[in-house]
Amino acid sequence: MTRQPDQLLQVRNLSKSFVGVKALDQVQLDLKKGEVHAVMGENGAGKSTFMKILMGLLSPDSGEIWLEGDVLKNADVNETLKRGISMIHQEMLVVPELTVAQNIFLGREKTNWLPFWLDDAHTNAQAEAILQQMGVDIAPTTLLKHLSVAEMQMVEIAKAISNNAKVIIMDEPTSAISDKEVATLFKIIKDLKQQGVGILYISHKMDEIFQISDTITVLRDGQYIGTKPASELDQPTLISMMVGREITNLFPEIVPSKGEVVLSVKRLTRQGVFSDITFEVRKGEVLGLAGLMGAGRTEVARAIFGLDRYDNGEIQLNGQTIRIHSPAEAIALGIGYVSEDRKGLGFIPAMTIQDNITLSSLSQHAKAGWVMTDREASVATHMMQNLRIKATGAAQKVSHLSGGNQQKVVIAKVLQAAPDVVILDEPTRGIDIGAKFEIYKLINDLTAQGIAVVMISSELPEILGLSHRILVLSKGKQTALLVREEATQDVIMKYAMQ
Amino acid sequence: MNTLLTRSKNLGQYGIFGAFVVICLGLAVINPQFMTVSNWTIIITQVSINALLAFGVTFVIITGGIDLSLGSMVAVTGVVAASLAHPDTYPVIVPIGVGVLSGVAMGALNGLVITKSKVPPFIVTLGMMTIGRGLALILSKGRPISNLSDSFNFIGGGSVLGIPFPILILVVFFILCTLLLKKTVLGRYIYAVGGNEQAATASGIRVNKVKMAVYTLCGGLAGLAGILLTARITTGQPNAGAGFELDAIAAAIIGGTSTSGGTGTMTGTLIGALLIGVISNGLDLLNVTSYYQQVVMGAIIIGAVVLDSWNQKK
């Protein structure tokens, strides 16, 4: 291979197998200085394996990685970091009890003339300089645990910069931050580009990819599919490259609903979080809940479901006023909630698919406290077929499933408790296009069965494509209740920013 | 690949069982006395008290908790039962019933404080450990309580059809605890709470009730163990049971119960308890002093957990 000075990172024929399964097969990549290069692919396409190899966390079976014309061989994490490859992890690898400056220089602590004596003043000053250069307003002495996710991300980027990173890998950096924070992030990315840093960018969000990236490389099932300039691609082409087939109609047809009111919320208020939230959902209707991150959508859902308390207001279910103190009560009354926090609130990783699916309805499959295993098994198998959960069987542990299938298990659990109304909170977050499509169809099936659906989503196409009516929240207040015909992305955004 | 994962996970459980078998065979070769019925009767009888405590603490550890007050509960229940078990006073059911109930009460108190105050179980049960020891000394005025009825002492020393009574109790409670964990709604909830407490709450499980149940259950089993011990040594000793909690926790951990919660089985715990018993018995037969026995036991606890974490990674 010849030395190409403007080529920052070159990857040739990289392959990696796990126990006979090819996770990566002959993958190629060229990253130039000052380029934002998106790596796209469905979950399981091999993106994270690829990034782990680049970071030196895994060693490849074959293939070569060149950094600025020098081959990287058997490099471990310390080596790759030293050579200038940094990664911003999706699940922030920060130490919550240390300060911003201490986190930035973690592992490379500044000392004074005694090589073991920490020099806090110097550390803080250097951290401050980097943060200022980034245009970020965070005090270097703040403890990490007091920062928002977006701010933690900035600290991680500052850490990469302090490390003189030439290549920065960003793994779904926008999955948990607000639109405003995304704008800040993109500005920083543009600055980094100017300084000649190459960025490998992983994300599931299509519009964002086209907004920020110069080049797009697509992987599918560990295979290298191709690399193209972003300007030569459009969304349908990119999707078909990722999925390997064309998805023409992402959203199913919406059938009008004219059932009676199932859930009615009146002037629901939780002091300092949200106030005067009023809406109704009818049988077979999807009410979209739109708004920016932090608008209070999840908090409203949590209050209705009994996870948090509320101070004022009234909730009616099927015409009856109810007061819910716990999720157990909410489920018993017929309210289901699929959380945005799949790992935290959704499933029990160490338990099997079957045990997870029946968890909310276990007493229905039990007699005098004894679980009737046969009945439980048939119920779980039936749900797995209905929701097309891909697994080796009902006895497989949920921790071994893909994100999309884990989400389906959580939805199955909620549905198994026979709810009248289901609140879906970011139901397609972090799952790939194929599984998204299936969840959209599933939502349609639910409404066909007469279930009322409240869907919280930050993806406006999803809100517009599935909802009968759309409630927009901003800073804890409702700013609009739109019917489907009058809603567009612009209108929703206008109310969401109000 | 996933079946492979499940298989290697199962191997982890067989791993401890395999180690148990290998150690038994080794001891049998070195000392022919080891593999005799009379020696095994001694081993299992000795193990029975630790096993009962270990069953109780297994429930607790699976929920992600811990109980350090087991040893003190053994002392309290022993003293309570002994004071009611003098000859020609109450029928034998009274010391047994009141003894077990005192364990249940202390366990319930543990559970109540843990669920209401949100103070970590480690601290609450550490406090209960000291409180219990104090209570045992107060109730007995610091002196051992002897002169117990024959029918009470039968629990620890008698046999039915040639099988020592403690072994029968062990078998019965092993079966009951296994069924509770594997076949009942409560058992499923115990795994769920330890596997992911927040998700369990969001799934409609009343987590506090489950925690109350496991600490109460653990207290009840400790009460039973206390009665067994008192009947065996025919004395209610306020200083009895010191350090028992650590042996019980060790048995559960050797048997594959994860201290971070969510996994564990009664079979594993039983094997863990038997392994501890077999090793101390085997080392006795080999004339190894008890000082060395402690070193060996500690190494085995760490080894078992290392083995388990390797299995997890695979």
JSON list of N, CA and C in Angstrom, two decimals, chain B residues 99-146:
[
{"chain": "B", "resi": 99, "resn": "GLY", "atom": "N", "xyz": [-39.98, -20.37, 68.61]},
{"chain": "B", "resi": 99, "resn": "GLY", "atom": "CA", "xyz": [-38.63, -20.17, 68.10]},
{"chain": "B", "resi": 99, "resn": "GLY", "atom": "C", "xyz": [-38.64, -19.72, 66.65]},
{"chain": "B", "resi": 100, "resn": "VAL", "atom": "N", "xyz": [-39.35, -20.46, 65.80]},
{"chain": "B", "resi": 100, "resn": "VAL", "atom": "CA", "xyz": [-39.41, -20.11, 64.37]},
{"chain": "B", "resi": 100, "resn": "VAL", "atom": "C", "xyz": [-40.03, -18.72, 64.22]},
{"chain": "B", "resi": 101, "resn": "LEU", "atom": "N", "xyz": [-41.11, -18.47, 65.00]},
{"chain": "B", "resi": 101, "resn": "LEU", "atom": "CA", "xyz": [-41.77, -17.16, 64.89]},
{"chain": "B", "resi": 101, "resn": "LEU", "atom": "C", "xyz": [-40.83, -16.01, 65.26]},
{"chain": "B", "resi": 102, "resn": "SER", "atom": "N", "xyz": [-39.95, -16.24, 66.24]},
{"chain": "B", "resi": 102, "resn": "SER", "atom": "CA", "xyz": [-39.03, -15.15, 66.59]},
{"chain": "B", "resi": 102, "resn": "SER", "atom": "C", "xyz": [-38.08, -14.87, 65.43]},
{"chain": "B", "resi": 103, "resn": "GLY", "atom": "N", "xyz": [-37.68, -15.92, 64.71]},
{"chain": "B", "resi": 103, "resn": "GLY", "atom": "CA", "xyz": [-36.88, -15.71, 63.50]},
{"chain": "B", "resi": 103, "resn": "GLY", "atom": "C", "xyz": [-37.67, -14.96, 62.44]},
{"chain": "B", "resi": 104, "resn": "VAL", "atom": "N", "xyz": [-38.94, -15.37, 62.26]},
{"chain": "B", "resi": 104, "resn": "VAL", "atom": "CA", "xyz": [-39.81, -14.72, 61.28]},
{"chain": "B", "resi": 104, "resn": "VAL", "atom": "C", "xyz": [-39.94, -13.23, 61.62]},
{"chain": "B", "resi": 105, "resn": "ALA", "atom": "N", "xyz": [-40.12, -12.95, 62.92]},
{"chain": "B", "resi": 105, "resn": "ALA", "atom": "CA", "xyz": [-40.32, -11.56, 63.33]},
{"chain": "B", "resi": 105, "resn": "ALA", "atom": "C", "xyz": [-39.08, -10.72, 63.03]},
{"chain": "B", "resi": 106, "resn": "MET", "atom": "N", "xyz": [-37.89, -11.28, 63.34]},
{"chain": "B", "resi": 106, "resn": "MET", "atom": "CA", "xyz": [-36.67, -10.52, 63.08]},
{"chain": "B", "resi": 106, "resn": "MET", "atom": "C", "xyz": [-36.46, -10.31, 61.58]},
{"chain": "B", "resi": 107, "resn": "GLY", "atom": "N", "xyz": [-36.75, -11.36, 60.80]},
{"chain": "B", "resi": 107, "resn": "GLY", "atom": "CA", "xyz": [-36.63, -11.24, 59.35]},
{"chain": "B", "resi": 107, "resn": "GLY", "atom": "C", "xyz": [-37.58, -10.19, 58.81]},
{"chain": "B", "resi": 108, "resn": "ALA", "atom": "N", "xyz": [-38.83, -10.21, 59.34]},
{"chain": "B", "resi": 108, "resn": "ALA", "atom": "CA", "xyz": [-39.83, -9.24, 58.88]},
{"chain": "B", "resi": 108, "resn": "ALA", "atom": "C", "xyz": [-39.38, -7.82, 59.22]},
{"chain": "B", "resi": 109, "resn": "LEU", "atom": "N", "xyz": [-38.77, -7.70, 60.39]},
{"chain": "B", "resi": 109, "resn": "LEU", "atom": "CA", "xyz": [-38.28, -6.38, 60.79]},
{"chain": "B", "resi": 109, "resn": "LEU", "atom": "C", "xyz": [-37.17, -5.90, 59.84]},
{"chain": "B", "resi": 110, "resn": "ASN", "atom": "N", "xyz": [-36.26, -6.81, 59.51]},
{"chain": "B", "resi": 110, "resn": "ASN", "atom": "CA", "xyz": [-35.25, -6.50, 58.49]},
{"chain": "B", "resi": 110, "resn": "ASN", "atom": "C", "xyz": [-35.93, -5.97, 57.22]},
{"chain": "B", "resi": 111, "resn": "GLY", "atom": "N", "xyz": [-36.90, -6.75, 56.75]},
{"chain": "B", "resi": 111, "resn": "GLY", "atom": "CA", "xyz": [-37.60, -6.41, 55.50]},
{"chain": "B", "resi": 111, "resn": "GLY", "atom": "C", "xyz": [-38.29, -5.07, 55.59]},
{"chain": "B", "resi": 112, "resn": "LEU", "atom": "N", "xyz": [-38.94, -4.84, 56.74]},
{"chain": "B", "resi": 112, "resn": "LEU", "atom": "CA", "xyz": [-39.69, -3.60, 56.93]},
{"chain": "B", "resi": 112, "resn": "LEU", "atom": "C", "xyz": [-38.75, -2.39, 56.85]},
{"chain": "B", "resi": 113, "resn": "VAL", "atom": "N", "xyz": [-37.65, -2.46, 57.58]},
{"chain": "B", "resi": 113, "resn": "VAL", "atom": "CA", "xyz": [-36.72, -1.33, 57.60]},
{"chain": "B", "resi": 113, "resn": "VAL", "atom": "C", "xyz": [-36.12, -1.13, 56.21]},
{"chain": "B", "resi": 114, "resn": "ILE", "atom": "N", "xyz": [-35.75, -2.24, 55.56]},
{"chain": "B", "resi": 114, "resn": "ILE", "atom": "CA", "xyz": [-35.11, -2.13, 54.23]},
{"chain": "B", "resi": 114, "resn": "ILE", "atom": "C", "xyz": [-36.07, -1.50, 53.22]},
{"chain": "B", "resi": 115, "resn": "THR", "atom": "N", "xyz": [-37.34, -1.94, 53.23]},
{"chain": "B", "resi": 115, "resn": "THR", "atom": "CA", "xyz": [-38.26, -1.42, 52.22]},
{"chain": "B", "resi": 115, "resn": "THR", "atom": "C", "xyz": [-38.75, -0.02, 52.55]},
{"chain": "B", "resi": 116, "resn": "LYS", "atom": "N", "xyz": [-38.89, 0.30, 53.83]},
{"chain": "B", "resi": 116, "resn": "LYS", "atom": "CA", "xyz": [-39.42, 1.61, 54.18]},
{"chain": "B", "resi": 116, "resn": "LYS", "atom": "C", "xyz": [-38.35, 2.70, 54.15]},
{"chain": "B", "resi": 117, "resn": "SER", "atom": "N", "xyz": [-37.13, 2.33, 54.57]},
{"chain": "B", "resi": 117, "resn": "SER", "atom": "CA", "xyz": [-36.11, 3.37, 54.72]},
{"chain": "B", "resi": 117, "resn": "SER", "atom": "C", "xyz": [-35.21, 3.50, 53.52]},
{"chain": "B", "resi": 118, "resn": "LYS", "atom": "N", "xyz": [-35.18, 2.46, 52.68]},
{"chain": "B", "resi": 118, "resn": "LYS", "atom": "CA", "xyz": [-34.28, 2.44, 51.52]},
{"chain": "B", "resi": 118, "resn": "LYS", "atom": "C", "xyz": [-32.81, 2.44, 51.93]},
{"chain": "B", "resi": 119, "resn": "VAL", "atom": "N", "xyz": [-32.54, 2.14, 53.21]},
{"chain": "B", "resi": 119, "resn": "VAL", "atom": "CA", "xyz": [-31.15, 1.95, 53.63]},
{"chain": "B", "resi": 119, "resn": "VAL", "atom": "C", "xyz": [-30.69, 0.60, 53.07]},
{"chain": "B", "resi": 120, "resn": "PRO", "atom": "N", "xyz": [-29.45, 0.51, 52.57]},
{"chain": "B", "resi": 120, "resn": "PRO", "atom": "CA", "xyz": [-29.01, -0.75, 51.97]},
{"chain": "B", "resi": 120, "resn": "PRO", "atom": "C", "xyz": [-29.11, -1.93, 52.94]},
{"chain": "B", "resi": 121, "resn": "PRO", "atom": "N", "xyz": [-29.52, -3.10, 52.43]},
{"chain": "B", "resi": 121, "resn": "PRO", "atom": "CA", "xyz": [-29.68, -4.30, 53.26]},
{"chain": "B", "resi": 121, "resn": "PRO", "atom": "C", "xyz": [-28.41, -4.63, 54.04]},
{"chain": "B", "resi": 122, "resn": "PHE", "atom": "N", "xyz": [-27.25, -4.37, 53.44]},
{"chain": "B", "resi": 122, "resn": "PHE", "atom": "CA", "xyz": [-25.99, -4.65, 54.12]},
{"chain": "B", "resi": 122, "resn": "PHE", "atom": "C", "xyz": [-25.96, -3.96, 55.47]},
{"chain": "B", "resi": 123, "resn": "ILE", "atom": "N", "xyz": [-26.37, -2.70, 55.50]},
{"chain": "B", "resi": 123, "resn": "ILE", "atom": "CA", "xyz": [-26.29, -1.92, 56.73]},
{"chain": "B", "resi": 123, "resn": "ILE", "atom": "C", "xyz": [-27.39, -2.31, 57.71]},
{"chain": "B", "resi": 124, "resn": "VAL", "atom": "N", "xyz": [-28.62, -2.47, 57.18]},
{"chain": "B", "resi": 124, "resn": "VAL", "atom": "CA", "xyz": [-29.74, -2.81, 58.06]},
{"chain": "B", "resi": 124, "resn": "VAL", "atom": "C", "xyz": [-29.47, -4.15, 58.75]},
{"chain": "B", "resi": 125, "resn": "THR", "atom": "N", "xyz": [-29.03, -5.14, 57.98]},
{"chain": "B", "resi": 125, "resn": "THR", "atom": "CA", "xyz": [-28.84, -6.46, 58.59]},
{"chain": "B", "resi": 125, "resn": "THR", "atom": "C", "xyz": [-27.57, -6.51, 59.43]},
{"chain": "B", "resi": 126, "resn": "LEU", "atom": "N", "xyz": [-26.62, -5.63, 59.13]},
{"chain": "B", "resi": 126, "resn": "LEU", "atom": "CA", "xyz": [-25.43, -5.51, 59.99]},
{"chain": "B", "resi": 126, "resn": "LEU", "atom": "C", "xyz": [-25.86, -5.02, 61.37]},
{"chain": "B", "resi": 127, "resn": "GLY", "atom": "N", "xyz": [-26.77, -4.04, 61.36]},
{"chain": "B", "resi": 127, "resn": "GLY", "atom": "CA", "xyz": [-27.31, -3.54, 62.62]},
{"chain": "B", "resi": 127, "resn": "GLY", "atom": "C", "xyz": [-28.08, -4.64, 63.33]},
{"chain": "B", "resi": 128, "resn": "MET", "atom": "N", "xyz": [-28.91, -5.37, 62.58]},
{"chain": "B", "resi": 128, "resn": "MET", "atom": "CA", "xyz": [-29.72, -6.43, 63.17]},
{"chain": "B", "resi": 128, "resn": "MET", "atom": "C", "xyz": [-28.82, -7.53, 63.76]},
{"chain": "B", "resi": 129, "resn": "MET", "atom": "N", "xyz": [-27.65, -7.74, 63.14]},
{"chain": "B", "resi": 129, "resn": "MET", "atom": "CA", "xyz": [-26.71, -8.72, 63.64]},
{"chain": "B", "resi": 129, "resn": "MET", "atom": "C", "xyz": [-26.33, -8.39, 65.09]},
{"chain": "B", "resi": 130, "resn": "THR", "atom": "N", "xyz": [-26.02, -7.12, 65.32]},
{"chain": "B", "resi": 130, "resn": "THR", "atom": "CA", "xyz": [-25.62, -6.70, 66.66]},
{"chain": "B", "resi": 130, "resn": "THR", "atom": "C", "xyz": [-26.81, -6.69, 67.62]},
{"chain": "B", "resi": 131, "resn": "ILE", "atom": "N", "xyz": [-27.97, -6.18, 67.12]},
{"chain": "B", "resi": 131, "resn": "ILE", "atom": "CA", "xyz": [-29.18, -6.17, 67.96]},
{"chain": "B", "resi": 131, "resn": "ILE", "atom": "C", "xyz": [-29.52, -7.58, 68.39]},
{"chain": "B", "resi": 132, "resn": "GLY", "atom": "N", "xyz": [-29.50, -8.51, 67.44]},
{"chain": "B", "resi": 132, "resn": "GLY", "atom": "CA", "xyz": [-29.86, -9.90, 67.72]},
{"chain": "B", "resi": 132, "resn": "GLY", "atom": "C", "xyz": [-28.95, -10.51, 68.77]},
{"chain": "B", "resi": 133, "resn": "ARG", "atom": "N", "xyz": [-27.65, -10.26, 68.60]},
{"chain": "B", "resi": 133, "resn": "ARG", "atom": "CA", "xyz": [-26.70, -10.81, 69.58]},
{"chain": "B", "resi": 133, "resn": "ARG", "atom": "C", "xyz": [-27.00, -10.27, 70.97]},
{"chain": "B", "resi": 134, "resn": "GLY", "atom": "N", "xyz": [-27.30, -8.98, 71.03]},
{"chain": "B", "resi": 134, "resn": "GLY", "atom": "CA", "xyz": [-27.64, -8.36, 72.31]},
{"chain": "B", "resi": 134, "resn": "GLY", "atom": "C", "xyz": [-28.90, -8.98, 72.89]},
{"chain": "B", "resi": 135, "resn": "LEU", "atom": "N", "xyz": [-29.92, -9.15, 72.05]},
{"chain": "B", "resi": 135, "resn": "LEU", "atom": "CA", "xyz": [-31.18, -9.74, 72.51]},
{"chain": "B", "resi": 135, "resn": "LEU", "atom": "C", "xyz": [-30.95, -11.13, 73.08]},
{"chain": "B", "resi": 136, "resn": "ALA", "atom": "N", "xyz": [-30.13, -11.92, 72.39]},
{"chain": "B", "resi": 136, "resn": "ALA", "atom": "CA", "xyz": [-29.87, -13.29, 72.85]},
{"chain": "B", "resi": 136, "resn": "ALA", "atom": "C", "xyz": [-29.22, -13.27, 74.23]},
{"chain": "B", "resi": 137, "resn": "LEU", "atom": "N", "xyz": [-28.31, -12.32, 74.42]},
{"chain": "B", "resi": 137, "resn": "LEU", "atom": "CA", "xyz": [-27.64, -12.22, 75.72]},
{"chain": "B", "resi": 137, "resn": "LEU", "atom": "C", "xyz": [-28.61, -11.73, 76.80]},
{"chain": "B", "resi": 138, "resn": "ILE", "atom": "N", "xyz": [-29.48, -10.78, 76.43]},
{"chain": "B", "resi": 138, "resn": "ILE", "atom": "CA", "xyz": [-30.47, -10.27, 77.40]},
{"chain": "B", "resi": 138, "resn": "ILE", "atom": "C", "xyz": [-31.41, -11.39, 77.81]},
{"chain": "B", "resi": 139, "resn": "LEU", "atom": "N", "xyz": [-31.98, -12.08, 76.81]},
{"chain": "B", "resi": 139, "resn": "LEU", "atom": "CA", "xyz": [-32.98, -13.11, 77.09]},
{"chain": "B", "resi": 139, "resn": "LEU", "atom": "C", "xyz": [-32.41, -14.25, 77.93]},
{"chain": "B", "resi": 140, "resn": "SER", "atom": "N", "xyz": [-31.13, -14.55, 77.74]},
{"chain": "B", "resi": 140, "resn": "SER", "atom": "CA", "xyz": [-30.52, -15.67, 78.46]},
{"chain": "B", "resi": 140, "resn": "SER", "atom": "C", "xyz": [-29.74, -15.20, 79.68]},
{"chain": "B", "resi": 141, "resn": "LYS", "atom": "N", "xyz": [-29.76, -13.91, 79.90]},
{"chain": "B", "resi": 141, "resn": "LYS", "atom": "CA", "xyz": [-28.95, -13.29, 80.95]},
{"chain": "B", "resi": 141, "resn": "LYS", "atom": "C", "xyz": [-27.49, -13.68, 80.80]},
{"chain": "B", "resi": 142, "resn": "GLY", "atom": "N", "xyz": [-27.08, -13.91, 79.58]},
{"chain": "B", "resi": 142, "resn": "GLY", "atom": "CA", "xyz": [-25.69, -14.19, 79.30]},
{"chain": "B", "resi": 142, "resn": "GLY", "atom": "C", "xyz": [-25.24, -15.61, 79.61]},
{"chain": "B", "resi": 143, "resn": "ARG", "atom": "N", "xyz": [-26.20, -16.45, 80.07]},
{"chain": "B", "resi": 143, "resn": "ARG", "atom": "CA", "xyz": [-25.80, -17.81, 80.43]},
{"chain": "B", "resi": 143, "resn": "ARG", "atom": "C", "xyz": [-26.46, -18.81, 79.49]},
{"chain": "B", "resi": 144, "resn": "PRO", "atom": "N", "xyz": [-25.77, -19.93, 79.22]},
{"chain": "B", "resi": 144, "resn": "PRO", "atom": "CA", "xyz": [-26.39, -20.97, 78.40]},
{"chain": "B", "resi": 144, "resn": "PRO", "atom": "C", "xyz": [-27.61, -21.56, 79.10]},
{"chain": "B", "resi": 145, "resn": "ILE", "atom": "N", "xyz": [-28.63, -21.91, 78.32]},
{"chain": "B", "resi": 145, "resn": "ILE", "atom": "CA", "xyz": [-29.85, -22.49, 78.88]},
{"chain": "B", "resi": 145, "resn": "ILE", "atom": "C", "xyz": [-29.84, -23.99, 78.59]},
{"chain": "B", "resi": 146, "resn": "SER", "atom": "N", "xyz": [-29.68, -24.81, 79.64]},
{"chain": "B", "resi": 146, "resn": "SER", "atom": "CA", "xyz": [-29.64, -26.26, 79.39]},
{"chain": "B", "resi": 146, "resn": "SER", "atom": "C", "xyz": [-30.83, -26.93, 80.06]}
]
